[in-house]
Structures are given as C-alpha cells and as structure tokens.
Amino acid sequence: MQERFIMDLLLLLMSLSAFRVSAEQEVENLSGLSPNPDRDIFVVRENGTTCLMAEFAVKFLIPYDVLALNGIDLITEQTSVSIPRGAQIAGKCGSSESELQISWINHAFTFLIFFSKDKHTRGSDGKAKETEVWKINKVQLVYNTSETTHFSNAYNPGKHTASTHRLSALVTPAGRSYVCSAQQTLTLISSDHQKGITVSMYDIQIQPFDIKSDFVFSEQYKCITDEREQLEQMLPLVLGLILGLIIVITISVYHFHLKLSAAQPQLPRDRSLYKNM
C-alpha cells in the first residue's frame, strides 16, 4: 500500500514537472505592432527569456489543378497567399536547432522554418578559420487545397506538403541577427505532382539563437543585396562631392593665376616704347 502511494506520488510529481516545463514556453504574435500591414512579428520565449525572434513579410505563390471546361483536361492555376495578422504560432528553441511554426485558417496552411547552428570554415590570408554561424536549413509549407477561399474549384482537393532540398540560407555569424530589406526567394517542391511553390520573403530580421536582451535583436548582419544597394545610393553623392571639389580647386587655381598675372609688370605693346624703358 505504501509502495503504491509512493508510485502515485512520483507520477503526480512527474506530471506537474512536465506541465511546468511546457508552461515555461511562450509564443507571441506581435504583428499588430508592425506599422507595415504585410510584415509579421513572431516571438518565442522560454523560461521568461526571448529565444527566437522573427520579423518578415512573406507571400506564397501556389499552383494547383482545376478541371477544364471540357471536363477532361487539367489546367494549372496559381493562388497568392500571405500570413494574416491572427495566425497561430508555435516554436522550439535549442542550443543548435530551433524551429518556428505558423498556422492560419484553421490549419489549412502551416509554414515551418527550421534553423541550425554549426561551424563554418572560411579561408583568410591562406589560413582556414573556423567560425560559428546559424542558417535556415529547411523551409516547409503544408497546405490544403480544400480551402476554397484560395483554391477555387481545385481538382482532387486535399493536403499537400512542400519542402526545400538541402537548404543553406541566410547564413549569419552566431550572436547576430540577419537583416535584409531586399526580397529573398525560395522554391519549394510540393507533393502535389512535384509542383514548384515560390516563397518570397522581404523586410526580414531574424535571430533564432543567442538573444541577449528580452524582445531585442542583437547586432545586425546585413545581406549582400542591401549592402550593394546602399553603396549604389551613396555612389552619386560621393561622385557629386568629388566633382564639386574639382570645381572648387579649378576656380581657386584660376583665381590665383589672375592675381599672379596682375602682380607682374606689363610690357608695352608698342615696340617703339621699348627705347624709353
């Protein structure tokens, strides 16, 4: 009797412990705080601390089949899908693997992003240097063509899964957040007859590991496209400054030349006057 009481007590404690661990994870959809209606904000917290933050705008271009008017042939249509403000989110945080899961319209759509952190070898001055980086190693979209708002008259409607293959995207030094205003495009291959689904993400800022302050991104790591665009925007300004400097130098030299010429004695143009000099 006593042994059974102890066993029941242990089971109760284990249940409470499991409940406490699950209760320590929080997920928040803060998209309503974004001034951009297309940009979503998602936060995953564990033990009262932010462990994953993601802000981005995303659109999905999904092909699906409809029956032609002759009732025999199939025609491929496309629908554009975006994440609504009231989407449900879930997430997992780990030291080397993290995950963000976003669902909407009664789970007719589920968008999953998988992150990993590992060592990355880079060559510098002939020497190999190992650094720690994080990246997106998999993106997945689960969608149901039975959802009639986006899939009108879909042929043989049902649930499908589209995934990337051997992905290594948004590679970022560990401890920093990835930032990119430019559009980043991925192609997912669907279980629906290998159709290609286009995922377009822009206005991105993501950090799945090593967040030091609650609800605050770490130091930014800008994408190459943004760096190039910033350089292109600055180039006309730099060229304008250089041109202005050249004009100022030219005017100054000309002004100095005029002063120098005025200070020198003038020789008479009438050569007969040379005798009197």
PDB file of C-alpha atoms in Angstrom:
ATOM      1  CA  MET A   1       0.000   0.000   0.000  1.00  0.00           C
ATOM      2  CA  GLN A   2       2.808   2.340   0.910  1.00  0.00           C
ATOM      3  CA  GLU A   3       4.719   1.461  -2.289  1.00  0.00           C
ATOM      4  CA  ARG A   4       1.644   2.235  -4.398  1.00  0.00           C
ATOM      5  CA  PHE A   5       1.261   5.605  -2.648  1.00  0.00           C
ATOM      6  CA  ILE A   6       4.894   6.431  -3.415  1.00  0.00           C
ATOM      7  CA  MET A   7       4.450   5.428  -7.068  1.00  0.00           C
ATOM      8  CA  ASP A   8       1.316   7.585  -7.376  1.00  0.00           C
ATOM      9  CA  LEU A   9       3.152  10.488  -5.768  1.00  0.00           C
ATOM     10  CA  LEU A  10       6.074  10.120  -8.192  1.00  0.00           C
ATOM     11  CA  LEU A  11       3.707  10.038 -11.167  1.00  0.00           C
ATOM     12  CA  LEU A  12       1.986  13.171  -9.883  1.00  0.00           C
ATOM     13  CA  LEU A  13       5.306  14.980  -9.465  1.00  0.00           C
ATOM     14  CA  MET A  14       6.400  13.960 -12.981  1.00  0.00           C
ATOM     15  CA  SER A  15       3.120  15.233 -14.411  1.00  0.00           C
ATOM     16  CA  LEU A  16       3.476  18.538 -12.581  1.00  0.00           C
ATOM     17  CA  SER A  17       7.077  18.829 -13.776  1.00  0.00           C
ATOM     18  CA  ALA A  18       6.066  18.198 -17.389  1.00  0.00           C
ATOM     19  CA  PHE A  19       3.270  20.753 -17.060  1.00  0.00           C
ATOM     20  CA  ARG A  20       5.670  23.285 -15.581  1.00  0.00           C
ATOM     21  CA  VAL A  21       8.205  22.802 -18.421  1.00  0.00           C
ATOM     22  CA  SER A  22       5.536  23.218 -21.090  1.00  0.00           C
ATOM     23  CA  ALA A  23       4.134  26.262 -19.303  1.00  0.00           C
ATOM     24  CA  GLU A  24       7.578  27.905 -19.326  1.00  0.00           C
ATOM     25  CA  GLN A  25       7.463  28.261 -23.113  1.00  0.00           C
ATOM     26  CA  GLU A  26       5.517  31.203 -24.501  1.00  0.00           C
ATOM     27  CA  VAL A  27       4.786  32.197 -28.091  1.00  0.00           C
ATOM     28  CA  GLU A  28       3.548  35.617 -29.149  1.00  0.00           C
ATOM     29  CA  ASN A  29       2.252  37.011 -32.423  1.00  0.00           C
ATOM     30  CA  LEU A  30       3.060  40.734 -32.219  1.00  0.00           C
ATOM     31  CA  SER A  31       2.195  41.507 -35.847  1.00  0.00           C
ATOM     32  CA  GLY A  32      -0.348  44.083 -34.696  1.00  0.00           C
ATOM     33  CA  LEU A  33       2.568  46.255 -33.526  1.00  0.00           C
ATOM     34  CA  SER A  34       4.092  46.402 -37.003  1.00  0.00           C
ATOM     35  CA  PRO A  35       3.484  49.666 -38.939  1.00  0.00           C
ATOM     36  CA  ASN A  36       3.679  47.613 -42.142  1.00  0.00           C
ATOM     37  CA  PRO A  37       0.445  45.581 -42.548  1.00  0.00           C
ATOM     38  CA  ASP A  38       2.331  42.965 -44.591  1.00  0.00           C
ATOM     39  CA  ARG A  39       5.104  42.473 -42.043  1.00  0.00           C
ATOM     40  CA  ASP A  40       4.634  39.934 -39.249  1.00  0.00           C
ATOM     41  CA  ILE A  41       6.375  39.778 -35.864  1.00  0.00           C
ATOM     42  CA  PHE A  42       6.791  36.452 -34.053  1.00  0.00           C
ATOM     43  CA  VAL A  43       8.451  35.779 -30.703  1.00  0.00           C
ATOM     44  CA  VAL A  44       9.247  32.518 -28.906  1.00  0.00           C
ATOM     45  CA  ARG A  45      10.199  32.711 -25.218  1.00  0.00           C
ATOM     46  CA  GLU A  46      11.457  30.058 -22.835  1.00  0.00           C
ATOM     47  CA  ASN A  47      11.960  30.418 -19.089  1.00  0.00           C
ATOM     48  CA  GLY A  48      10.829  34.038 -19.310  1.00  0.00           C
ATOM     49  CA  THR A  49      13.507  34.957 -21.877  1.00  0.00           C
ATOM     50  CA  THR A  50      13.241  35.549 -25.617  1.00  0.00           C
ATOM     51  CA  CYS A  51      14.997  32.754 -27.518  1.00  0.00           C
ATOM     52  CA  LEU A  52      13.728  33.331 -31.077  1.00  0.00           C
ATOM     53  CA  MET A  53      12.539  36.467 -32.862  1.00  0.00           C
ATOM     54  CA  ALA A  54      11.402  36.821 -36.452  1.00  0.00           C
ATOM     55  CA  GLU A  55      10.050  39.802 -38.384  1.00  0.00           C
ATOM     56  CA  PHE A  56       9.307  39.491 -42.091  1.00  0.00           C
ATOM     57  CA  ALA A  57       6.761  39.884 -44.862  1.00  0.00           C
ATOM     58  CA  VAL A  58       6.087  36.767 -46.907  1.00  0.00           C
ATOM     59  CA  LYS A  59       3.980  35.727 -49.881  1.00  0.00           C
ATOM     60  CA  PHE A  60       3.412  32.258 -51.289  1.00  0.00           C
ATOM     61  CA  LEU A  61       2.621  31.563 -54.933  1.00  0.00           C
ATOM     62  CA  ILE A  62       0.957  28.132 -55.015  1.00  0.00           C
ATOM     63  CA  PRO A  63      -0.024  26.297 -58.234  1.00  0.00           C
ATOM     64  CA  TYR A  64      -2.963  23.870 -58.198  1.00  0.00           C
ATOM     65  CA  ASP A  65      -5.019  21.975 -60.736  1.00  0.00           C
ATOM     66  CA  VAL A  66      -8.577  22.708 -61.885  1.00  0.00           C
ATOM     67  CA  LEU A  67     -10.710  20.832 -64.379  1.00  0.00           C
ATOM     68  CA  ALA A  68     -11.011  22.392 -67.834  1.00  0.00           C
ATOM     69  CA  LEU A  69     -14.364  23.295 -69.372  1.00  0.00           C
ATOM     70  CA  ASN A  70     -14.311  20.104 -71.443  1.00  0.00           C
ATOM     71  CA  GLY A  71     -14.354  18.105 -68.203  1.00  0.00           C
ATOM     72  CA  ILE A  72     -11.295  16.083 -69.276  1.00  0.00           C
ATOM     73  CA  ASP A  73      -8.137  18.194 -69.274  1.00  0.00           C
ATOM     74  CA  LEU A  74      -6.484  19.747 -66.227  1.00  0.00           C
ATOM     75  CA  ILE A  75      -5.413  23.399 -66.091  1.00  0.00           C
ATOM     76  CA  THR A  76      -2.874  24.737 -63.601  1.00  0.00           C
ATOM     77  CA  GLU A  77      -3.979  27.859 -61.761  1.00  0.00           C
ATOM     78  CA  GLN A  78      -1.992  29.896 -59.218  1.00  0.00           C
ATOM     79  CA  THR A  79      -3.066  31.474 -55.969  1.00  0.00           C
ATOM     80  CA  SER A  80      -1.242  34.085 -53.885  1.00  0.00           C
ATOM     81  CA  VAL A  81      -1.298  33.537 -50.124  1.00  0.00           C
ATOM     82  CA  SER A  82       0.003  35.697 -47.273  1.00  0.00           C
ATOM     83  CA  ILE A  83       0.001  35.250 -43.493  1.00  0.00           C
ATOM     84  CA  PRO A  84      -2.914  37.034 -41.769  1.00  0.00           C
ATOM     85  CA  ARG A  85      -2.490  39.016 -38.558  1.00  0.00           C
ATOM     86  CA  GLY A  86      -4.314  36.441 -36.423  1.00  0.00           C
ATOM     87  CA  ALA A  87      -2.051  33.496 -37.296  1.00  0.00           C
ATOM     88  CA  GLN A  88      -1.247  30.935 -34.605  1.00  0.00           C
ATOM     89  CA  ILE A  89       2.403  30.248 -33.832  1.00  0.00           C
ATOM     90  CA  ALA A  90       4.483  27.621 -32.080  1.00  0.00           C
ATOM     91  CA  GLY A  91       8.202  27.225 -31.707  1.00  0.00           C
ATOM     92  CA  LYS A  92      11.123  25.307 -30.293  1.00  0.00           C
ATOM     93  CA  CYS A  93      14.426  26.658 -29.054  1.00  0.00           C
ATOM     94  CA  GLY A  94      17.655  24.759 -28.630  1.00  0.00           C
ATOM     95  CA  SER A  95      21.385  25.339 -28.443  1.00  0.00           C
ATOM     96  CA  SER A  96      21.963  24.164 -32.031  1.00  0.00           C
ATOM     97  CA  GLU A  97      18.460  23.708 -33.515  1.00  0.00           C
ATOM     98  CA  SER A  98      15.383  25.945 -33.428  1.00  0.00           C
ATOM     99  CA  GLU A  99      12.026  25.972 -35.167  1.00  0.00           C
ATOM    100  CA  LEU A 100       9.225  28.420 -35.936  1.00  0.00           C
ATOM    101  CA  GLN A 101       5.772  27.174 -36.919  1.00  0.00           C
ATOM    102  CA  ILE A 102       2.980  29.475 -38.175  1.00  0.00           C
ATOM    103  CA  SER A 103      -0.567  28.263 -38.915  1.00  0.00           C
ATOM    104  CA  TRP A 104      -3.674  30.060 -40.159  1.00  0.00           C
ATOM    105  CA  ILE A 105      -7.237  29.481 -41.457  1.00  0.00           C
ATOM    106  CA  ASN A 106      -7.863  26.515 -39.136  1.00  0.00           C
ATOM    107  CA  HIS A 107      -4.517  24.928 -40.040  1.00  0.00           C
ATOM    108  CA  ALA A 108      -5.296  24.939 -43.771  1.00  0.00           C
ATOM    109  CA  PHE A 109      -1.816  26.477 -44.056  1.00  0.00           C
ATOM    110  CA  THR A 110       1.226  25.796 -41.878  1.00  0.00           C
ATOM    111  CA  PHE A 111       4.560  27.467 -42.582  1.00  0.00           C
ATOM    112  CA  LEU A 112       7.622  25.976 -40.871  1.00  0.00           C
ATOM    113  CA  ILE A 113      11.158  27.376 -40.718  1.00  0.00           C
ATOM    114  CA  PHE A 114      13.970  25.226 -39.314  1.00  0.00           C
ATOM    115  CA  PHE A 115      17.217  26.796 -38.064  1.00  0.00           C
ATOM    116  CA  SER A 116      20.550  25.196 -37.230  1.00  0.00           C
ATOM    117  CA  LYS A 117      23.841  26.405 -35.797  1.00  0.00           C
ATOM    118  CA  ASP A 118      27.171  24.867 -36.739  1.00  0.00           C
ATOM    119  CA  LYS A 119      30.800  25.538 -37.532  1.00  0.00           C
ATOM    120  CA  HIS A 120      31.744  27.222 -40.798  1.00  0.00           C
ATOM    121  CA  THR A 121      35.278  27.195 -42.235  1.00  0.00           C
ATOM    122  CA  ARG A 122      36.428  30.274 -44.116  1.00  0.00           C
ATOM    123  CA  GLY A 123      39.769  30.957 -45.785  1.00  0.00           C
ATOM    124  CA  SER A 124      41.593  34.184 -44.909  1.00  0.00           C
ATOM    125  CA  ASP A 125      45.147  35.086 -45.980  1.00  0.00           C
ATOM    126  CA  GLY A 126      45.774  31.473 -46.897  1.00  0.00           C
ATOM    127  CA  LYS A 127      44.653  30.262 -43.469  1.00  0.00           C
ATOM    128  CA  ALA A 128      41.465  28.347 -42.686  1.00  0.00           C
ATOM    129  CA  LYS A 129      39.445  29.944 -39.897  1.00  0.00           C
ATOM    130  CA  GLU A 130      36.544  28.205 -38.196  1.00  0.00           C
ATOM    131  CA  THR A 131      33.632  30.379 -37.109  1.00  0.00           C
ATOM    132  CA  GLU A 132      30.197  29.608 -35.696  1.00  0.00           C
ATOM    133  CA  VAL A 133      27.198  30.547 -37.841  1.00  0.00           C
ATOM    134  CA  TRP A 134      23.464  29.943 -37.929  1.00  0.00           C
ATOM    135  CA  LYS A 135      21.304  29.414 -41.000  1.00  0.00           C
ATOM    136  CA  ILE A 136      17.933  28.251 -42.270  1.00  0.00           C
ATOM    137  CA  ASN A 137      18.394  24.593 -43.196  1.00  0.00           C
ATOM    138  CA  LYS A 138      14.805  23.761 -44.133  1.00  0.00           C
ATOM    139  CA  VAL A 139      11.568  25.525 -45.082  1.00  0.00           C
ATOM    140  CA  GLN A 140       8.246  23.716 -45.353  1.00  0.00           C
ATOM    141  CA  LEU A 141       4.682  24.641 -46.263  1.00  0.00           C
ATOM    142  CA  VAL A 142       1.753  22.347 -45.514  1.00  0.00           C
ATOM    143  CA  TYR A 143      -1.417  23.439 -47.333  1.00  0.00           C
ATOM    144  CA  ASN A 144      -4.888  22.082 -48.010  1.00  0.00           C
ATOM    145  CA  THR A 145      -6.462  22.715 -51.412  1.00  0.00           C
ATOM    146  CA  SER A 146      -9.865  22.009 -49.852  1.00  0.00           C
ATOM    147  CA  GLU A 147      -9.712  25.584 -48.540  1.00  0.00           C
ATOM    148  CA  THR A 148     -11.996  27.266 -51.066  1.00  0.00           C
ATOM    149  CA  THR A 149     -11.047  30.908 -50.374  1.00  0.00           C
ATOM    150  CA  HIS A 150      -7.707  30.469 -52.134  1.00  0.00           C
ATOM    151  CA  PHE A 151      -8.244  27.243 -54.100  1.00  0.00           C
ATOM    152  CA  SER A 152     -11.372  27.768 -56.165  1.00  0.00           C
ATOM    153  CA  ASN A 153     -12.662  24.598 -57.867  1.00  0.00           C
ATOM    154  CA  ALA A 154      -9.481  22.669 -57.056  1.00  0.00           C
ATOM    155  CA  TYR A 155      -9.328  19.232 -58.696  1.00  0.00           C
ATOM    156  CA  ASN A 156      -8.959  16.333 -56.250  1.00  0.00           C
ATOM    157  CA  PRO A 157      -8.552  18.643 -53.217  1.00  0.00           C
ATOM    158  CA  GLY A 158      -6.510  17.555 -50.224  1.00  0.00           C
ATOM    159  CA  LYS A 159      -3.487  18.221 -48.024  1.00  0.00           C
ATOM    160  CA  HIS A 160      -0.019  18.594 -49.543  1.00  0.00           C
ATOM    161  CA  THR A 161       3.474  19.273 -48.221  1.00  0.00           C
ATOM    162  CA  ALA A 162       6.095  21.380 -49.998  1.00  0.00           C
ATOM    163  CA  SER A 163       9.723  21.444 -48.822  1.00  0.00           C
ATOM    164  CA  THR A 164      13.159  22.704 -49.757  1.00  0.00           C
ATOM    165  CA  HIS A 165      16.034  20.344 -50.504  1.00  0.00           C
ATOM    166  CA  ARG A 166      19.486  20.762 -48.921  1.00  0.00           C
ATOM    167  CA  LEU A 167      18.904  24.375 -47.996  1.00  0.00           C
ATOM    168  CA  SER A 168      21.541  26.697 -46.555  1.00  0.00           C
ATOM    169  CA  ALA A 169      20.004  30.181 -46.485  1.00  0.00           C
ATOM    170  CA  LEU A 170      20.525  33.411 -44.507  1.00  0.00           C
ATOM    171  CA  VAL A 171      23.934  32.263 -43.222  1.00  0.00           C
ATOM    172  CA  THR A 172      24.752  34.625 -40.331  1.00  0.00           C
ATOM    173  CA  PRO A 173      27.539  34.818 -37.719  1.00  0.00           C
ATOM    174  CA  ALA A 174      26.409  33.434 -34.369  1.00  0.00           C
ATOM    175  CA  GLY A 175      25.150  36.022 -31.905  1.00  0.00           C
ATOM    176  CA  ARG A 176      23.876  38.382 -34.613  1.00  0.00           C
ATOM    177  CA  SER A 177      20.529  38.981 -36.311  1.00  0.00           C
ATOM    178  CA  TYR A 178      20.060  38.683 -40.068  1.00  0.00           C
ATOM    179  CA  VAL A 179      18.627  41.814 -41.710  1.00  0.00           C
ATOM    180  CA  CYS A 180      17.544  42.178 -45.342  1.00  0.00           C
ATOM    181  CA  SER A 181      15.060  44.581 -46.931  1.00  0.00           C
ATOM    182  CA  ALA A 182      15.503  43.058 -50.393  1.00  0.00           C
ATOM    183  CA  GLN A 183      13.369  40.145 -51.485  1.00  0.00           C
ATOM    184  CA  GLN A 184      14.696  36.641 -50.830  1.00  0.00           C
ATOM    185  CA  THR A 185      13.078  33.914 -52.954  1.00  0.00           C
ATOM    186  CA  LEU A 186      12.917  30.184 -52.253  1.00  0.00           C
ATOM    187  CA  THR A 187      11.366  27.382 -54.292  1.00  0.00           C
ATOM    188  CA  LEU A 188       9.642  24.517 -52.504  1.00  0.00           C
ATOM    189  CA  ILE A 189       8.813  21.211 -54.223  1.00  0.00           C
ATOM    190  CA  SER A 190       5.283  20.032 -53.472  1.00  0.00           C
ATOM    191  CA  SER A 191       3.935  16.526 -53.005  1.00  0.00           C
ATOM    192  CA  ASP A 192       1.216  17.636 -55.448  1.00  0.00           C
ATOM    193  CA  HIS A 193       2.861  16.266 -58.620  1.00  0.00           C
ATOM    194  CA  GLN A 194       6.193  17.971 -57.851  1.00  0.00           C
ATOM    195  CA  LYS A 195       4.794  21.456 -58.414  1.00  0.00           C
ATOM    196  CA  GLY A 196       7.087  24.355 -57.545  1.00  0.00           C
ATOM    197  CA  ILE A 197       5.878  26.781 -54.860  1.00  0.00           C
ATOM    198  CA  THR A 198       7.529  30.197 -54.705  1.00  0.00           C
ATOM    199  CA  VAL A 199       8.157  31.725 -51.277  1.00  0.00           C
ATOM    200  CA  SER A 200       9.091  35.422 -51.361  1.00  0.00           C
ATOM    201  CA  MET A 201      10.329  36.992 -48.113  1.00  0.00           C
ATOM    202  CA  TYR A 202      11.356  40.630 -47.629  1.00  0.00           C
ATOM    203  CA  ASP A 203      11.814  43.227 -44.853  1.00  0.00           C
ATOM    204  CA  ILE A 204      13.478  40.449 -42.866  1.00  0.00           C
ATOM    205  CA  GLN A 205      15.044  40.497 -39.434  1.00  0.00           C
ATOM    206  CA  ILE A 206      15.529  37.109 -37.797  1.00  0.00           C
ATOM    207  CA  GLN A 207      17.511  35.740 -34.864  1.00  0.00           C
ATOM    208  CA  PRO A 208      16.920  32.139 -33.702  1.00  0.00           C
ATOM    209  CA  PHE A 209      19.825  31.845 -31.237  1.00  0.00           C
ATOM    210  CA  ASP A 210      21.815  33.796 -28.624  1.00  0.00           C
ATOM    211  CA  ILE A 211      19.402  36.685 -27.966  1.00  0.00           C
ATOM    212  CA  LYS A 212      20.951  38.659 -25.119  1.00  0.00           C
ATOM    213  CA  SER A 213      18.105  41.057 -24.237  1.00  0.00           C
ATOM    214  CA  ASP A 214      14.395  40.274 -23.974  1.00  0.00           C
ATOM    215  CA  PHE A 215      12.482  41.330 -27.116  1.00  0.00           C
ATOM    216  CA  VAL A 216      15.646  42.983 -28.531  1.00  0.00           C
ATOM    217  CA  PHE A 217      17.597  41.821 -31.582  1.00  0.00           C
ATOM    218  CA  SER A 218      21.380  41.565 -31.338  1.00  0.00           C
ATOM    219  CA  GLU A 219      23.812  43.348 -33.669  1.00  0.00           C
ATOM    220  CA  GLN A 220      22.639  43.370 -37.279  1.00  0.00           C
ATOM    221  CA  TYR A 221      24.230  41.390 -40.106  1.00  0.00           C
ATOM    222  CA  LYS A 222      23.077  42.916 -43.405  1.00  0.00           C
ATOM    223  CA  CYS A 223      22.596  40.849 -46.535  1.00  0.00           C
ATOM    224  CA  ILE A 224      24.858  41.455 -49.541  1.00  0.00           C
ATOM    225  CA  THR A 225      21.957  42.844 -51.600  1.00  0.00           C
ATOM    226  CA  ASP A 226      21.252  45.576 -49.045  1.00  0.00           C
ATOM    227  CA  GLU A 227      24.958  46.433 -48.810  1.00  0.00           C
ATOM    228  CA  ARG A 228      25.144  46.739 -52.605  1.00  0.00           C
ATOM    229  CA  GLU A 229      22.011  48.900 -52.774  1.00  0.00           C
ATOM    230  CA  GLN A 230      23.357  51.143 -50.021  1.00  0.00           C
ATOM    231  CA  LEU A 231      26.615  51.536 -51.965  1.00  0.00           C
ATOM    232  CA  GLU A 232      24.678  52.342 -55.152  1.00  0.00           C
ATOM    233  CA  GLN A 233      22.698  55.003 -53.294  1.00  0.00           C
ATOM    234  CA  MET A 234      25.864  56.563 -51.870  1.00  0.00           C
ATOM    235  CA  LEU A 235      27.799  56.493 -55.156  1.00  0.00           C
ATOM    236  CA  PRO A 236      26.070  59.538 -56.771  1.00  0.00           C
ATOM    237  CA  LEU A 237      26.646  61.522 -53.569  1.00  0.00           C
ATOM    238  CA  VAL A 238      30.350  60.610 -53.491  1.00  0.00           C
ATOM    239  CA  LEU A 239      30.767  61.434 -57.187  1.00  0.00           C
ATOM    240  CA  GLY A 240      28.964  64.751 -56.650  1.00  0.00           C
ATOM    241  CA  LEU A 241      31.312  65.644 -53.797  1.00  0.00           C
ATOM    242  CA  ILE A 242      34.366  64.748 -55.888  1.00  0.00           C
ATOM    243  CA  LEU A 243      33.082  66.829 -58.822  1.00  0.00           C
ATOM    244  CA  GLY A 244      32.353  69.759 -56.504  1.00  0.00           C
ATOM    245  CA  LEU A 245      35.853  69.505 -55.059  1.00  0.00           C
ATOM    246  CA  ILE A 246      37.382  69.526 -58.564  1.00  0.00           C
ATOM    247  CA  ILE A 247      35.364  72.651 -59.486  1.00  0.00           C
ATOM    248  CA  VAL A 248      36.464  74.449 -56.290  1.00  0.00           C
ATOM    249  CA  ILE A 249      40.129  73.555 -56.924  1.00  0.00           C
ATOM    250  CA  THR A 250      39.881  74.720 -60.580  1.00  0.00           C
ATOM    251  CA  ILE A 251      38.323  78.070 -59.587  1.00  0.00           C
ATOM    252  CA  SER A 252      40.934  78.564 -56.866  1.00  0.00           C
ATOM    253  CA  VAL A 253      43.809  77.873 -59.270  1.00  0.00           C
ATOM    254  CA  TYR A 254      42.324  80.247 -61.866  1.00  0.00           C
ATOM    255  CA  HIS A 255      41.822  82.967 -59.251  1.00  0.00           C
ATOM    256  CA  PHE A 256      45.420  82.537 -58.060  1.00  0.00           C
ATOM    257  CA  HIS A 257      46.616  82.739 -61.665  1.00  0.00           C
ATOM    258  CA  LEU A 258      44.753  86.048 -62.179  1.00  0.00           C
ATOM    259  CA  LYS A 259      46.306  87.536 -59.049  1.00  0.00           C
ATOM    260  CA  LEU A 260      49.764  86.402 -60.118  1.00  0.00           C
ATOM    261  CA  SER A 261      49.291  87.884 -63.589  1.00  0.00           C
ATOM    262  CA  ALA A 262      48.123  91.235 -62.140  1.00  0.00           C
ATOM    263  CA  ALA A 263      51.222  91.499 -59.918  1.00  0.00           C
ATOM    264  CA  GLN A 264      53.681  91.159 -62.825  1.00  0.00           C
ATOM    265  CA  PRO A 265      54.830  94.352 -64.797  1.00  0.00           C
ATOM    266  CA  GLN A 266      53.068  94.784 -68.134  1.00  0.00           C
ATOM    267  CA  LEU A 267      55.239  95.202 -71.243  1.00  0.00           C
ATOM    268  CA  PRO A 268      54.039  97.870 -73.734  1.00  0.00           C
ATOM    269  CA  ARG A 269      52.546  96.568 -76.947  1.00  0.00           C
ATOM    270  CA  ASP A 270      54.137  99.440 -78.994  1.00  0.00           C
ATOM    271  CA  ARG A 271      57.703  98.271 -79.617  1.00  0.00           C
ATOM    272  CA  SER A 272      58.909 101.894 -80.150  1.00  0.00           C
ATOM    273  CA  LEU A 273      58.356 102.469 -76.454  1.00  0.00           C
ATOM    274  CA  TYR A 274      60.999  99.872 -75.551  1.00  0.00           C
ATOM    275  CA  LYS A 275      63.708 102.543 -76.195  1.00  0.00           C
ATOM    276  CA  ASN A 276      62.403 104.635 -73.358  1.00  0.00           C
ATOM    277  CA  MET A 277      62.483 101.758 -70.866  1.00  0.00           C
TER     278      MET A 277
END
